[in-house]
Short mmCIF file of C-alpha atoms and ligand atoms in Angstrom, two decimals:
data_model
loop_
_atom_site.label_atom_id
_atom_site.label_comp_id
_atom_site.label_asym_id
_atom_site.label_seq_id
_atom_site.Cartn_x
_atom_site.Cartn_y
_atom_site.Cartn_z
CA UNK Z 85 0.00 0.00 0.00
CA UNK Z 86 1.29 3.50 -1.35
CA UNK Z 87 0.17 6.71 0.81
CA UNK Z 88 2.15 8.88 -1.56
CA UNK Z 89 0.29 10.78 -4.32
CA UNK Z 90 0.62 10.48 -7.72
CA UNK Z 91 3.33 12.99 -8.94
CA UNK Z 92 0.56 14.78 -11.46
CA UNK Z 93 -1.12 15.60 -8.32
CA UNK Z 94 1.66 16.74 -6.67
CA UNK Z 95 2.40 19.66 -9.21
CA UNK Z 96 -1.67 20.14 -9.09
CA UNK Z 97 -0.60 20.45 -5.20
CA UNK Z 98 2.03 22.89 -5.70
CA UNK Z 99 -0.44 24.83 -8.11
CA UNK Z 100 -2.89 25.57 -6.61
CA UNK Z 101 -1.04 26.65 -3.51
CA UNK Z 102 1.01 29.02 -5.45
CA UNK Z 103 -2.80 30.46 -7.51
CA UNK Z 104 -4.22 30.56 -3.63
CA UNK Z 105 -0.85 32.79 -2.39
CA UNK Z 106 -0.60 35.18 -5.40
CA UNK Z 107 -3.91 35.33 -6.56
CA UNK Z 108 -6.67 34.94 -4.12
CA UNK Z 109 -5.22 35.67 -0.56
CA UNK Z 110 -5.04 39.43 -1.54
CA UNK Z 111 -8.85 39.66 -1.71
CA UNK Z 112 -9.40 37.69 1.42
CA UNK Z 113 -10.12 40.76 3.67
CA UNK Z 114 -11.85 42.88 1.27
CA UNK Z 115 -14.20 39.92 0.76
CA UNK Z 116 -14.87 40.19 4.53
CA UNK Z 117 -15.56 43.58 5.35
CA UNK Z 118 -17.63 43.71 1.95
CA UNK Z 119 -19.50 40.46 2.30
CA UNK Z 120 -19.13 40.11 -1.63
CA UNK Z 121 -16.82 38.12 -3.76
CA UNK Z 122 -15.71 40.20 -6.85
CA UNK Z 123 -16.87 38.10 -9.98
CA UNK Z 124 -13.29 38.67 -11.61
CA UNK Z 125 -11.95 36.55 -8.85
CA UNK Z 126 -14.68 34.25 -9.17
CA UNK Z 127 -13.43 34.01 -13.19
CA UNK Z 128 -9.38 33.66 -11.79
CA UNK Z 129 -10.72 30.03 -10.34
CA UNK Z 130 -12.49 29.05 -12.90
CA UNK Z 131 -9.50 29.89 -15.26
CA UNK Z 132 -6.75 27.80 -12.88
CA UNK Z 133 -9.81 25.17 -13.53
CA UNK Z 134 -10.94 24.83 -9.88
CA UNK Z 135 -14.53 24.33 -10.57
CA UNK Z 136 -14.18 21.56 -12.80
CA UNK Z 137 -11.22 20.09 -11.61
CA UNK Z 138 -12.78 16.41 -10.48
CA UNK Z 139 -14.96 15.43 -13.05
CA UNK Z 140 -14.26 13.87 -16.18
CA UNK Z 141 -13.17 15.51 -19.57
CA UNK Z 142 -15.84 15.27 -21.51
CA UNK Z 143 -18.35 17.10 -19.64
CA UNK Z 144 -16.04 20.13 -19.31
CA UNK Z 145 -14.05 18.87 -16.61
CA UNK Z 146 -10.64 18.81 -16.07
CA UNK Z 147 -10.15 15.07 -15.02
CA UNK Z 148 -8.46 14.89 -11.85
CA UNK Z 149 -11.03 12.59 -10.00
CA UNK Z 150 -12.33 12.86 -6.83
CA UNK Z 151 -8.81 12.61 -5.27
CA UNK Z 152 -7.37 15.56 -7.30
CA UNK Z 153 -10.55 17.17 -6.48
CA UNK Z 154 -9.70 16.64 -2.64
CA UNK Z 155 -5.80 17.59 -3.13
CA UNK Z 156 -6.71 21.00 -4.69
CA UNK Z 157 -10.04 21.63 -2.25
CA UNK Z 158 -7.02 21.44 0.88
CA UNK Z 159 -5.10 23.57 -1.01
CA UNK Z 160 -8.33 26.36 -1.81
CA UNK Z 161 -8.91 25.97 2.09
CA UNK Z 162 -6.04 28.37 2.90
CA UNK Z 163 -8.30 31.41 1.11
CA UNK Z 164 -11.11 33.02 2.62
CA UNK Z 165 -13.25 29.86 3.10
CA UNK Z 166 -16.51 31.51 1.38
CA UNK Z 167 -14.58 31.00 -2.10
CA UNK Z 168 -14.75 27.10 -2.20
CA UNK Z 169 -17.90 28.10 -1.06
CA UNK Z 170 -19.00 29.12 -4.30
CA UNK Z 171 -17.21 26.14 -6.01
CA UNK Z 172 -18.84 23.71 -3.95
CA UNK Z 173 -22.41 24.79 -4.06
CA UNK Z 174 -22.29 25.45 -8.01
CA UNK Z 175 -19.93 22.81 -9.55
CA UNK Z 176 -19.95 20.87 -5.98
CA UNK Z 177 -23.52 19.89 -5.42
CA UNK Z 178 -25.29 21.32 -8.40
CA UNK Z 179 -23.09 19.81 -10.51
CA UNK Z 180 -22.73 16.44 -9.27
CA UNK Z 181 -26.46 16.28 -9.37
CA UNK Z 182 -26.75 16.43 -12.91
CA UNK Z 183 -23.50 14.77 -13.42
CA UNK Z 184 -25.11 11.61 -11.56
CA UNK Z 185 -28.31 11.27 -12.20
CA UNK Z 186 -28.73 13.11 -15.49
CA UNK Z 187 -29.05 11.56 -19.18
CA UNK Z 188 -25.66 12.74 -21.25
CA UNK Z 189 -28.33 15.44 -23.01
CA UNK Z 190 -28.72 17.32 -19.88
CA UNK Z 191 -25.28 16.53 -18.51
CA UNK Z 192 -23.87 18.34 -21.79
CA UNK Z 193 -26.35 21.10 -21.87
CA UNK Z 194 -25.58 22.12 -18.56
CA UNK Z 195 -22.13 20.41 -17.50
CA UNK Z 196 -19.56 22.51 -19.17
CA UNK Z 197 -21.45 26.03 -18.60
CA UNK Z 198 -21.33 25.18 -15.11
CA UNK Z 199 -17.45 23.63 -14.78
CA UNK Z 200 -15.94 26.40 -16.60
CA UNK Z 201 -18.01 28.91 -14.35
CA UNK Z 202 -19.51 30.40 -17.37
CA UNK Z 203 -22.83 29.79 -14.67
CA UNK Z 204 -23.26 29.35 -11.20
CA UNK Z 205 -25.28 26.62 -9.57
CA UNK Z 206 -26.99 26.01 -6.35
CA UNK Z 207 -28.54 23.29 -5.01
CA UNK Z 208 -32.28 23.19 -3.44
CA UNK Z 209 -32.61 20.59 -1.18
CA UNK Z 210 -33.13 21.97 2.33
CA UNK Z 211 -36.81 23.44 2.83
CA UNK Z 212 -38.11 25.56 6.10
CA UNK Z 213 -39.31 21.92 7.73
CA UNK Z 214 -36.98 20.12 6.03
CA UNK Z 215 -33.34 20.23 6.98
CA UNK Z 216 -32.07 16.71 8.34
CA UNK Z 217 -35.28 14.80 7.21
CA UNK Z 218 -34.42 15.90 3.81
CA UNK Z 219 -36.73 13.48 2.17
CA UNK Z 220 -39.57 15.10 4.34
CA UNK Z 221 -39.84 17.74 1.98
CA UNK Z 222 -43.30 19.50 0.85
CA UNK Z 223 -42.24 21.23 -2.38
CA UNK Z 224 -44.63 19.63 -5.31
CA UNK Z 225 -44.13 18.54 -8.68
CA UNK Z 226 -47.41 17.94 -10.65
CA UNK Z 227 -47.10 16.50 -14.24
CA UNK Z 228 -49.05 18.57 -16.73
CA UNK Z 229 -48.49 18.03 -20.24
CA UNK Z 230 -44.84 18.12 -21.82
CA UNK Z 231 -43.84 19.43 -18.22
CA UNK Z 232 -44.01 20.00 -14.63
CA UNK Z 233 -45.54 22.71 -12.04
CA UNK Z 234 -43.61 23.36 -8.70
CA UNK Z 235 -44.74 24.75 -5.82
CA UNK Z 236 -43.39 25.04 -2.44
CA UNK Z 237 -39.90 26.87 -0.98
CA UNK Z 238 -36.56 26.31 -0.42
CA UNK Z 239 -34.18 27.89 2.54
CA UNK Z 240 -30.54 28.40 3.37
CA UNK Z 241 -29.44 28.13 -0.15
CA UNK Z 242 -25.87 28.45 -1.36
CA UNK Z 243 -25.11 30.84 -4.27
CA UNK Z 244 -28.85 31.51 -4.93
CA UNK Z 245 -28.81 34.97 -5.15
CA UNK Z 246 -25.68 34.59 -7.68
CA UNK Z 247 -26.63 31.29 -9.36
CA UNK Z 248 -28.02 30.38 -13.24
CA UNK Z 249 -29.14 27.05 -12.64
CA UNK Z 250 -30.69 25.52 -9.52
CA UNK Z 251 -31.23 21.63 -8.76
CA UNK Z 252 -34.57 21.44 -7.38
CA UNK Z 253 -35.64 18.44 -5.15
CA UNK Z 254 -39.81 18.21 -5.67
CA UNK Z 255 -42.17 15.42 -4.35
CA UNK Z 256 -44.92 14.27 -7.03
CA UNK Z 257 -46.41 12.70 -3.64
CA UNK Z 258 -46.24 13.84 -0.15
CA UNK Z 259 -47.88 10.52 1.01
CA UNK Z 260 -45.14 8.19 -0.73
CA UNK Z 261 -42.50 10.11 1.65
CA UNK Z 262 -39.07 10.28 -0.32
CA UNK Z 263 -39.49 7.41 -3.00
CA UNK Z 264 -41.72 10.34 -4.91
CA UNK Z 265 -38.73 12.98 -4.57
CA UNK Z 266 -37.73 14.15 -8.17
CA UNK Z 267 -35.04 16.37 -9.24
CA UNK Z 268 -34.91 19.18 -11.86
CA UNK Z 269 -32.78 21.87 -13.63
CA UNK Z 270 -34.68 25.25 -12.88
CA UNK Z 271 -32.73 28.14 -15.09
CA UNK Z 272 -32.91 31.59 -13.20
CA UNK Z 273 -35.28 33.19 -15.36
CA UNK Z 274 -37.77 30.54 -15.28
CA UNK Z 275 -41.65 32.45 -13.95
CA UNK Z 276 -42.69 31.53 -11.03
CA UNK Z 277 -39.35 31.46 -9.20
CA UNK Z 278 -38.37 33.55 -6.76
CA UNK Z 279 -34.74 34.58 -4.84
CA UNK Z 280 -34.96 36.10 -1.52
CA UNK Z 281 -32.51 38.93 -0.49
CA UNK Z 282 -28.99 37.31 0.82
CA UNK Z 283 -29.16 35.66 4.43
CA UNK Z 284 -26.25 37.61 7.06
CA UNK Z 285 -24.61 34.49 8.12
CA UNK Z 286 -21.63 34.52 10.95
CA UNK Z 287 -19.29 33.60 9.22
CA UNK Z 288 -18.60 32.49 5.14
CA UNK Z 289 -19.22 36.25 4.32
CA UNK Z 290 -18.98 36.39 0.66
CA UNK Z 291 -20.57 33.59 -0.10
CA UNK Z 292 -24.30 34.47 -0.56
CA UNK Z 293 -27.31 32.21 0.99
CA UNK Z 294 -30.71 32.84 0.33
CA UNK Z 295 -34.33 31.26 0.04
CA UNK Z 296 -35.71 30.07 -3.29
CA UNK Z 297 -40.21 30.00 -3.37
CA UNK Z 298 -41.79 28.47 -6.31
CA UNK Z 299 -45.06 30.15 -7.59
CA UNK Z 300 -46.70 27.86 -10.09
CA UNK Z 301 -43.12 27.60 -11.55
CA UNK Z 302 -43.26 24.85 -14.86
CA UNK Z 303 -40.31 23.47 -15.96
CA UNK Z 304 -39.61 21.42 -19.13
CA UNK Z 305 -39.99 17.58 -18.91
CA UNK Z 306 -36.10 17.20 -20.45
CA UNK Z 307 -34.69 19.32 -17.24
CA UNK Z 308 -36.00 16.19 -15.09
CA UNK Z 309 -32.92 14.76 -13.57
CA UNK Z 310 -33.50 10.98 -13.83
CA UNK Z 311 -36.24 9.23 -13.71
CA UNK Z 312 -39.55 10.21 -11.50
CA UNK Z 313 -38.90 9.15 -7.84
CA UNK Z 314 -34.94 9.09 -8.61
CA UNK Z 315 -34.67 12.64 -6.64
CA UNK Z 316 -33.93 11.33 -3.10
CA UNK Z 317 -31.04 8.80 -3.92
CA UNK Z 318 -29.84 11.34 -6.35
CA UNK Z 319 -29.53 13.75 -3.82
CA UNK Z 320 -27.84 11.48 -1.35
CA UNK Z 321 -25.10 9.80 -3.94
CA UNK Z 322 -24.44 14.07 -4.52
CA UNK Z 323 -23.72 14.65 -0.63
CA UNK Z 324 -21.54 11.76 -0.37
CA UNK Z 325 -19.42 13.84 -2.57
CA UNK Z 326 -20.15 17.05 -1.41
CA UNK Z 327 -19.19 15.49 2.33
CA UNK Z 328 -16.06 14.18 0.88
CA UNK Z 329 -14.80 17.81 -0.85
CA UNK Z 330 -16.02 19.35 2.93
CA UNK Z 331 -13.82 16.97 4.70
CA UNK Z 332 -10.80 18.38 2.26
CA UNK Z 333 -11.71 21.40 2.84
CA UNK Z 334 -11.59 20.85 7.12
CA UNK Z 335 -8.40 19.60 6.84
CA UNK Z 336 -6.71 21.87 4.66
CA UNK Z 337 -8.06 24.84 6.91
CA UNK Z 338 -6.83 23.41 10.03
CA UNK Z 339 -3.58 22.69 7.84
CA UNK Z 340 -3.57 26.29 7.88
CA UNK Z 341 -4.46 27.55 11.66
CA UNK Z 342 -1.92 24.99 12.43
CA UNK Z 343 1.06 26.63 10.76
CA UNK Z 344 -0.14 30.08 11.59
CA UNK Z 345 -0.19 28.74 15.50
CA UNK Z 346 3.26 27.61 15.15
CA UNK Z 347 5.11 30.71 13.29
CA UNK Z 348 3.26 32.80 16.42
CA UNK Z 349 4.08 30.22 19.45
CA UNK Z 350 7.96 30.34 18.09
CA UNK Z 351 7.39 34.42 17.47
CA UNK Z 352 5.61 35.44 20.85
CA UNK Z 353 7.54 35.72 23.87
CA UNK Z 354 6.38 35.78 27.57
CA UNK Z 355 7.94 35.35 30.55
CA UNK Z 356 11.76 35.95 28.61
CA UNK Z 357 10.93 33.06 26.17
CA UNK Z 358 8.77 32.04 23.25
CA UNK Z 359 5.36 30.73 24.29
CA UNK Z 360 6.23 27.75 21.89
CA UNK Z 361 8.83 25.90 24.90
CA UNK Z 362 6.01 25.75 27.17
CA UNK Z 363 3.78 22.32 26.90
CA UNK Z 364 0.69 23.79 27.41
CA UNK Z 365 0.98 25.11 23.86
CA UNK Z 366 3.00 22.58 22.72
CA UNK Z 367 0.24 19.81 23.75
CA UNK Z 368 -2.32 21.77 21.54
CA UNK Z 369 -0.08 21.65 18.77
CA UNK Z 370 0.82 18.17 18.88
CA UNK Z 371 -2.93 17.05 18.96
CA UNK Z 372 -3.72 19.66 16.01
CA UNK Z 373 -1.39 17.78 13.86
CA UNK Z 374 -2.02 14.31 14.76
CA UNK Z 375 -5.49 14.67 13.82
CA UNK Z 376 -4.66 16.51 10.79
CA UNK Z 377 -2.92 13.60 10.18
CA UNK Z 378 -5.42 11.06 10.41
CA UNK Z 379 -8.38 13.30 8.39
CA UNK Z 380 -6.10 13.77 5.20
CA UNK Z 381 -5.56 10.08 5.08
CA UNK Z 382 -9.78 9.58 5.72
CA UNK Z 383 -10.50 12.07 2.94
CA UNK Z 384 -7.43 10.65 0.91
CA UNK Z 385 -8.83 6.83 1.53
CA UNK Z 386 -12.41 7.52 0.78
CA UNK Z 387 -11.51 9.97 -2.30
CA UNK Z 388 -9.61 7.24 -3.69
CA UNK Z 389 -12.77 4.91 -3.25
CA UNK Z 390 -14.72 6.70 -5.32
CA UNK Z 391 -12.85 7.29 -7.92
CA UNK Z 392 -12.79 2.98 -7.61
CA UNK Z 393 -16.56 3.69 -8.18
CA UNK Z 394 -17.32 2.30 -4.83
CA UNK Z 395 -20.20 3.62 -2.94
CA UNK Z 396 -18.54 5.59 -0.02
CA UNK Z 397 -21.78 6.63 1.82
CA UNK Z 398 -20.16 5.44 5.69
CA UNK Z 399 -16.59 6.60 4.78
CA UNK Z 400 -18.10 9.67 3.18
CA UNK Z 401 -20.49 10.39 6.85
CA UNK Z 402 -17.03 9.06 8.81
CA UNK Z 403 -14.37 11.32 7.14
CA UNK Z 404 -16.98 14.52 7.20
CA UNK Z 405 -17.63 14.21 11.02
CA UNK Z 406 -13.94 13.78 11.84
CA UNK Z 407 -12.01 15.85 9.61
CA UNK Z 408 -14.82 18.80 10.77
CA UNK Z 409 -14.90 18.26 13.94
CA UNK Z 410 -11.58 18.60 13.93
CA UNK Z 411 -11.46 21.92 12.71
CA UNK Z 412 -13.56 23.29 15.47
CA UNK Z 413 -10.77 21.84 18.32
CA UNK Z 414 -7.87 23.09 15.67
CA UNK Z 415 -10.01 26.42 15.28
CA UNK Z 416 -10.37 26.46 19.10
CA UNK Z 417 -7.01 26.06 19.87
CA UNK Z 418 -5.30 28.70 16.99
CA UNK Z 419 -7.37 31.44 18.84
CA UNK Z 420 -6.23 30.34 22.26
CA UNK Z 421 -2.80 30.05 20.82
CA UNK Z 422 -2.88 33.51 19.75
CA UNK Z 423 -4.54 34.83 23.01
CA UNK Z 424 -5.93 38.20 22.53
CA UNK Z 425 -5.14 38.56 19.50
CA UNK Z 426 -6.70 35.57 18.03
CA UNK Z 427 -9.93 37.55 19.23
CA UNK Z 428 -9.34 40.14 16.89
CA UNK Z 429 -10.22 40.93 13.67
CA UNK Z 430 -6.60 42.23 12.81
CA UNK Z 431 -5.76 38.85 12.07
CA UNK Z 432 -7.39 36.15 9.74
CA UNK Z 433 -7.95 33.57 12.65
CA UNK Z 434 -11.34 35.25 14.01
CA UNK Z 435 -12.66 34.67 11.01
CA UNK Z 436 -11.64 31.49 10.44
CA UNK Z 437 -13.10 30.54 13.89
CA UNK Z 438 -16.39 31.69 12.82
CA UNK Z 439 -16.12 30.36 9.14
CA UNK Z 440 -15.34 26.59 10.95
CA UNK Z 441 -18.97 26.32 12.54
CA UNK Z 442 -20.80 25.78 9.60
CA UNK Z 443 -19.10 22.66 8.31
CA UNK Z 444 -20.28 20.71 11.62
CA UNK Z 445 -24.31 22.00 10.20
CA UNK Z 446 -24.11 22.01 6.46
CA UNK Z 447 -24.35 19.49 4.20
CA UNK Z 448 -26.18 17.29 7.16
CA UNK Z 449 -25.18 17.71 10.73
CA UNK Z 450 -22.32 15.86 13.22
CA UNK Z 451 -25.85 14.00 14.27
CA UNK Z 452 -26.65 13.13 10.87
CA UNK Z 453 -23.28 12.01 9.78
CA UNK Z 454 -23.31 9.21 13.18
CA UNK Z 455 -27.12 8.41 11.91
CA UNK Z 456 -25.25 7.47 8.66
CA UNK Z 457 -22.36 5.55 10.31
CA UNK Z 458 -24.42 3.64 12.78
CA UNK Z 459 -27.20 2.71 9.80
CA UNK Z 460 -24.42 1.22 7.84
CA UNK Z 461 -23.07 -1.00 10.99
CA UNK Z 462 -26.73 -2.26 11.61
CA UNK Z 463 -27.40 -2.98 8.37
CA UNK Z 464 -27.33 -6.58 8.72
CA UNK Z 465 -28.10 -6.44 12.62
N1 CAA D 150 -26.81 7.00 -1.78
C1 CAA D 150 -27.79 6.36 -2.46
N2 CAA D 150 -28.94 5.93 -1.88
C2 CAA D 150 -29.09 6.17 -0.55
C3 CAA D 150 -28.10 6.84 0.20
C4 CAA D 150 -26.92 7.26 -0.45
N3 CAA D 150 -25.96 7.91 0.21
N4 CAA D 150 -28.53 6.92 1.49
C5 CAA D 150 -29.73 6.32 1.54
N5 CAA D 150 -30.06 5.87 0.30
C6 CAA D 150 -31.29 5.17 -0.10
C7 CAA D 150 -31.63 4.03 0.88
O1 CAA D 150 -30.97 2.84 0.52
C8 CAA D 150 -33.13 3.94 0.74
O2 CAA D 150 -33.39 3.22 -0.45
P1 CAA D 150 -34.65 2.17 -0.55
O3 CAA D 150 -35.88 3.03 -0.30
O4 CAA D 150 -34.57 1.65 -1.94
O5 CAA D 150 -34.43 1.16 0.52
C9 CAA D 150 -33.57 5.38 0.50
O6 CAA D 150 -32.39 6.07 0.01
C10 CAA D 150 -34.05 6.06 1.76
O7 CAA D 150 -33.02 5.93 2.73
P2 CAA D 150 -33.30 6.16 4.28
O8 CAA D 150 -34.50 5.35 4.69
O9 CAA D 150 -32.01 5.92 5.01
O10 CAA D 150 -33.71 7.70 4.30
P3 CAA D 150 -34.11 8.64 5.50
O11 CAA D 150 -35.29 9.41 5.08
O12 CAA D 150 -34.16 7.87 6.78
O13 CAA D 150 -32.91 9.71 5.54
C11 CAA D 150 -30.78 10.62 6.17
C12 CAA D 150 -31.61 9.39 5.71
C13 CAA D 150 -29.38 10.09 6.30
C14 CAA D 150 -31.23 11.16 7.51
C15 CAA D 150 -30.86 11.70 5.09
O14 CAA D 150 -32.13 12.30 5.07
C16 CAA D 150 -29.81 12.79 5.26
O15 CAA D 150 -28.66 12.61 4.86
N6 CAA D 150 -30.21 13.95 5.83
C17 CAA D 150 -29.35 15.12 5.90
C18 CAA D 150 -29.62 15.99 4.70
C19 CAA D 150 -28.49 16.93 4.42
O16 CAA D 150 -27.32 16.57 4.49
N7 CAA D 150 -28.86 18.14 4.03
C20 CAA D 150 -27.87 19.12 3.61
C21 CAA D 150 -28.50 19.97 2.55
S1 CAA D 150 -27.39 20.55 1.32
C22 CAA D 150 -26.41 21.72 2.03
O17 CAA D 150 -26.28 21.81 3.20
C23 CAA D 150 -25.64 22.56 1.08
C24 CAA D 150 -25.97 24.00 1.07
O18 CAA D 150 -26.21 24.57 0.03
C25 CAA D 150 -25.88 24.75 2.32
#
């Protein structure tokens, strides 16, 4: 068994972390204080390729896999975390949706407008009474003619008040629970849909959230996503790798605190000597990197069975709830590292404290993730 990568990911590695230094850490700040990403920096990633870096060539992609997808998410962690944000709500989940479950028609209609940027998705999944029980959801789908009429609403969605192209999760039942779920491409200007004003979140500033409502809204037949009833398990297989790229992301943003903790520890000095020669710090150090440790080779493992084509549901639930669970302690610590003036907002690790609580919430909770883990070990019980 080989941990090392593969040397073409390597000098993906090494680019990426040079396109994060020179070309989007400038803008972290600004993105901040203005709670909006410029869309030229938006176009910078898609040029370096980032959005369609793990899927395959001939939808637009730029064929890296899963893995490579993983190996240049840790890298993207070390920017302001709202700018994967973008990548993994549009290309991410939106993306994989179609890319899954869609016929090669719809996957080339929309696939390479969306992996070269050229649009931004979202993905509508989560509804006001719907957030873990996803496939409790009330939005409706009603066949009529050559298409289909949605009604309902959608909350806490990713890049809707930016995005082209939604994936919308209807029922065509309520009473069949989530075997009726269906998914769809909605385009932005389609009537009947509506984008509510940009949610102020804690943290992720720049990255926009918002609610979606659907007003009689019909869509086309051929932007149905599968078959009818597909929606649910289409929308699961998508979060497996939308937990995966998360996990990445954890690790490579405690990657980060870490060294940042380390250059101050060796760089602040109390009582005559640098902070770092005391244990106290040194213990929170250690325990930041041996988890680190053991996330990158979850996400590597799991990223690696995927691109196998083996389901990775439980690995996918397991490497999510550790590697960002981790990041809280690893976010945790960096501020008490940096004492007072991890509190402030001088220096980047305030905000990456408050960026770090969303992963344990999004894309199904720490609870949801050990509902996933402990389904699969019962299975057969
Ligand atoms: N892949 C494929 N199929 C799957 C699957 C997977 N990962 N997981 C389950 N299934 C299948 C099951 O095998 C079952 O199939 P059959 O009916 O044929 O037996 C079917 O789907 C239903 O499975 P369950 O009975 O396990 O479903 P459930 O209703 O009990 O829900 C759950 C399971 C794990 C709780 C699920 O609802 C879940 O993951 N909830 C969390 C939702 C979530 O993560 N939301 C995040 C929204 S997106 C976001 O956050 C991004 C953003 O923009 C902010």
């Amino acid at each position: 068994m080989d941990f090392t990568l593969p040397e073409e990911l390597l000098l993906l590695q090494r680019s990426v972390r040079a396109f994060v230094e020179e070309k989007l850490l400038p803008h972290a700040e600004t993105i901040e204080k203005t709670d909006a990403i410029p869309r030229a920096v938006i176009d910078a990633m898609a040029g370096m390729g980032l959005f369609g870096i793990g899927f395959p060539e001939e939808v637009g992609g730029q064929g890296f896999g899963k893995l490579g997808y993983c190996v240049a998410v840790e890298q993207l962690a070390r920017a302001n975390a709202s700018l994967w944000n973008v990548i993994g709500g549009s290309a991410g989940l939106c993306g994989t949706a179609i890319d899954i479950g869609g016929l090669d028609g719809l996957r080339s209609r929309y696939l390479p407008d969306l992996l070269s940027a050229k649009k931004i998705g979202a993905y509508g999944l989560s509804e006001p009474g719907a957030g873990s029980d996803a496939g409790g959801l009330k939005t409706t789908a009603r066949r009529d003619g050559d298409g289909y009429v949605i009604d309902g609403a959608k909350t806490f969605i990713t890049n809707a008040p930016i995005a082209d192209l939604f994936t919308v999760f209807a029922t065509l039942d309520r009473a069949a629970g989530s075997k009726a779920i269906t998914a769809f491409v909605v385009e932005r200007d389609t009537p009947g849909l509506e984008i509510g004003p940009n949610d102020e979140k804690m943290g992720l500033h720049g990255s926009t959230t918002a609610q979606l409502s659907f007003h009689e809204m019909r869509v086309p037949a051929d932007r149905r996503i599968g078959a009818d009833g597909d929606g649910f398990k289409i929308a699961l297989r998508t979060l497996d790798l939308g937990r995966l790229g998360l996990a990445a992301h954890a690790v490579g943003a405690a990657q980060h605190l870490l060294e940042a903790s380390v250059a101050y520890a060796k760089a602040r000095v109390q009582f005559g000597k640098p902070i770092a020669v005391h244990q106290a710090i040194q213990w929170l150090l250690a325990d930041a990197a041996v988890g680190i440790h053991g996330a990158r080779l979850m996400v590597y493992d799991a990223a690696s069975r995927a691109d196998r084509g083996e389901r990775i549901t439980d690995r996918a639930a397991m490497t999510k709830l550790y590697a960002t669970e981790l990041l809280g302690r690893v976010a945790d610590a960096a501020v008490q590292v940096h004492g007072g003036m991890g509190y402030m907002r001088e220096l980047w690790i305030e905000r990456a404290y408050r960026d770090a609580r969303i992963y344990r919430i999004y894309e199904g909770t720490s609870e949801i993730q050990r509902v996933v883990i402990a389904a699969g070990l019962l299975a057969d019980a």
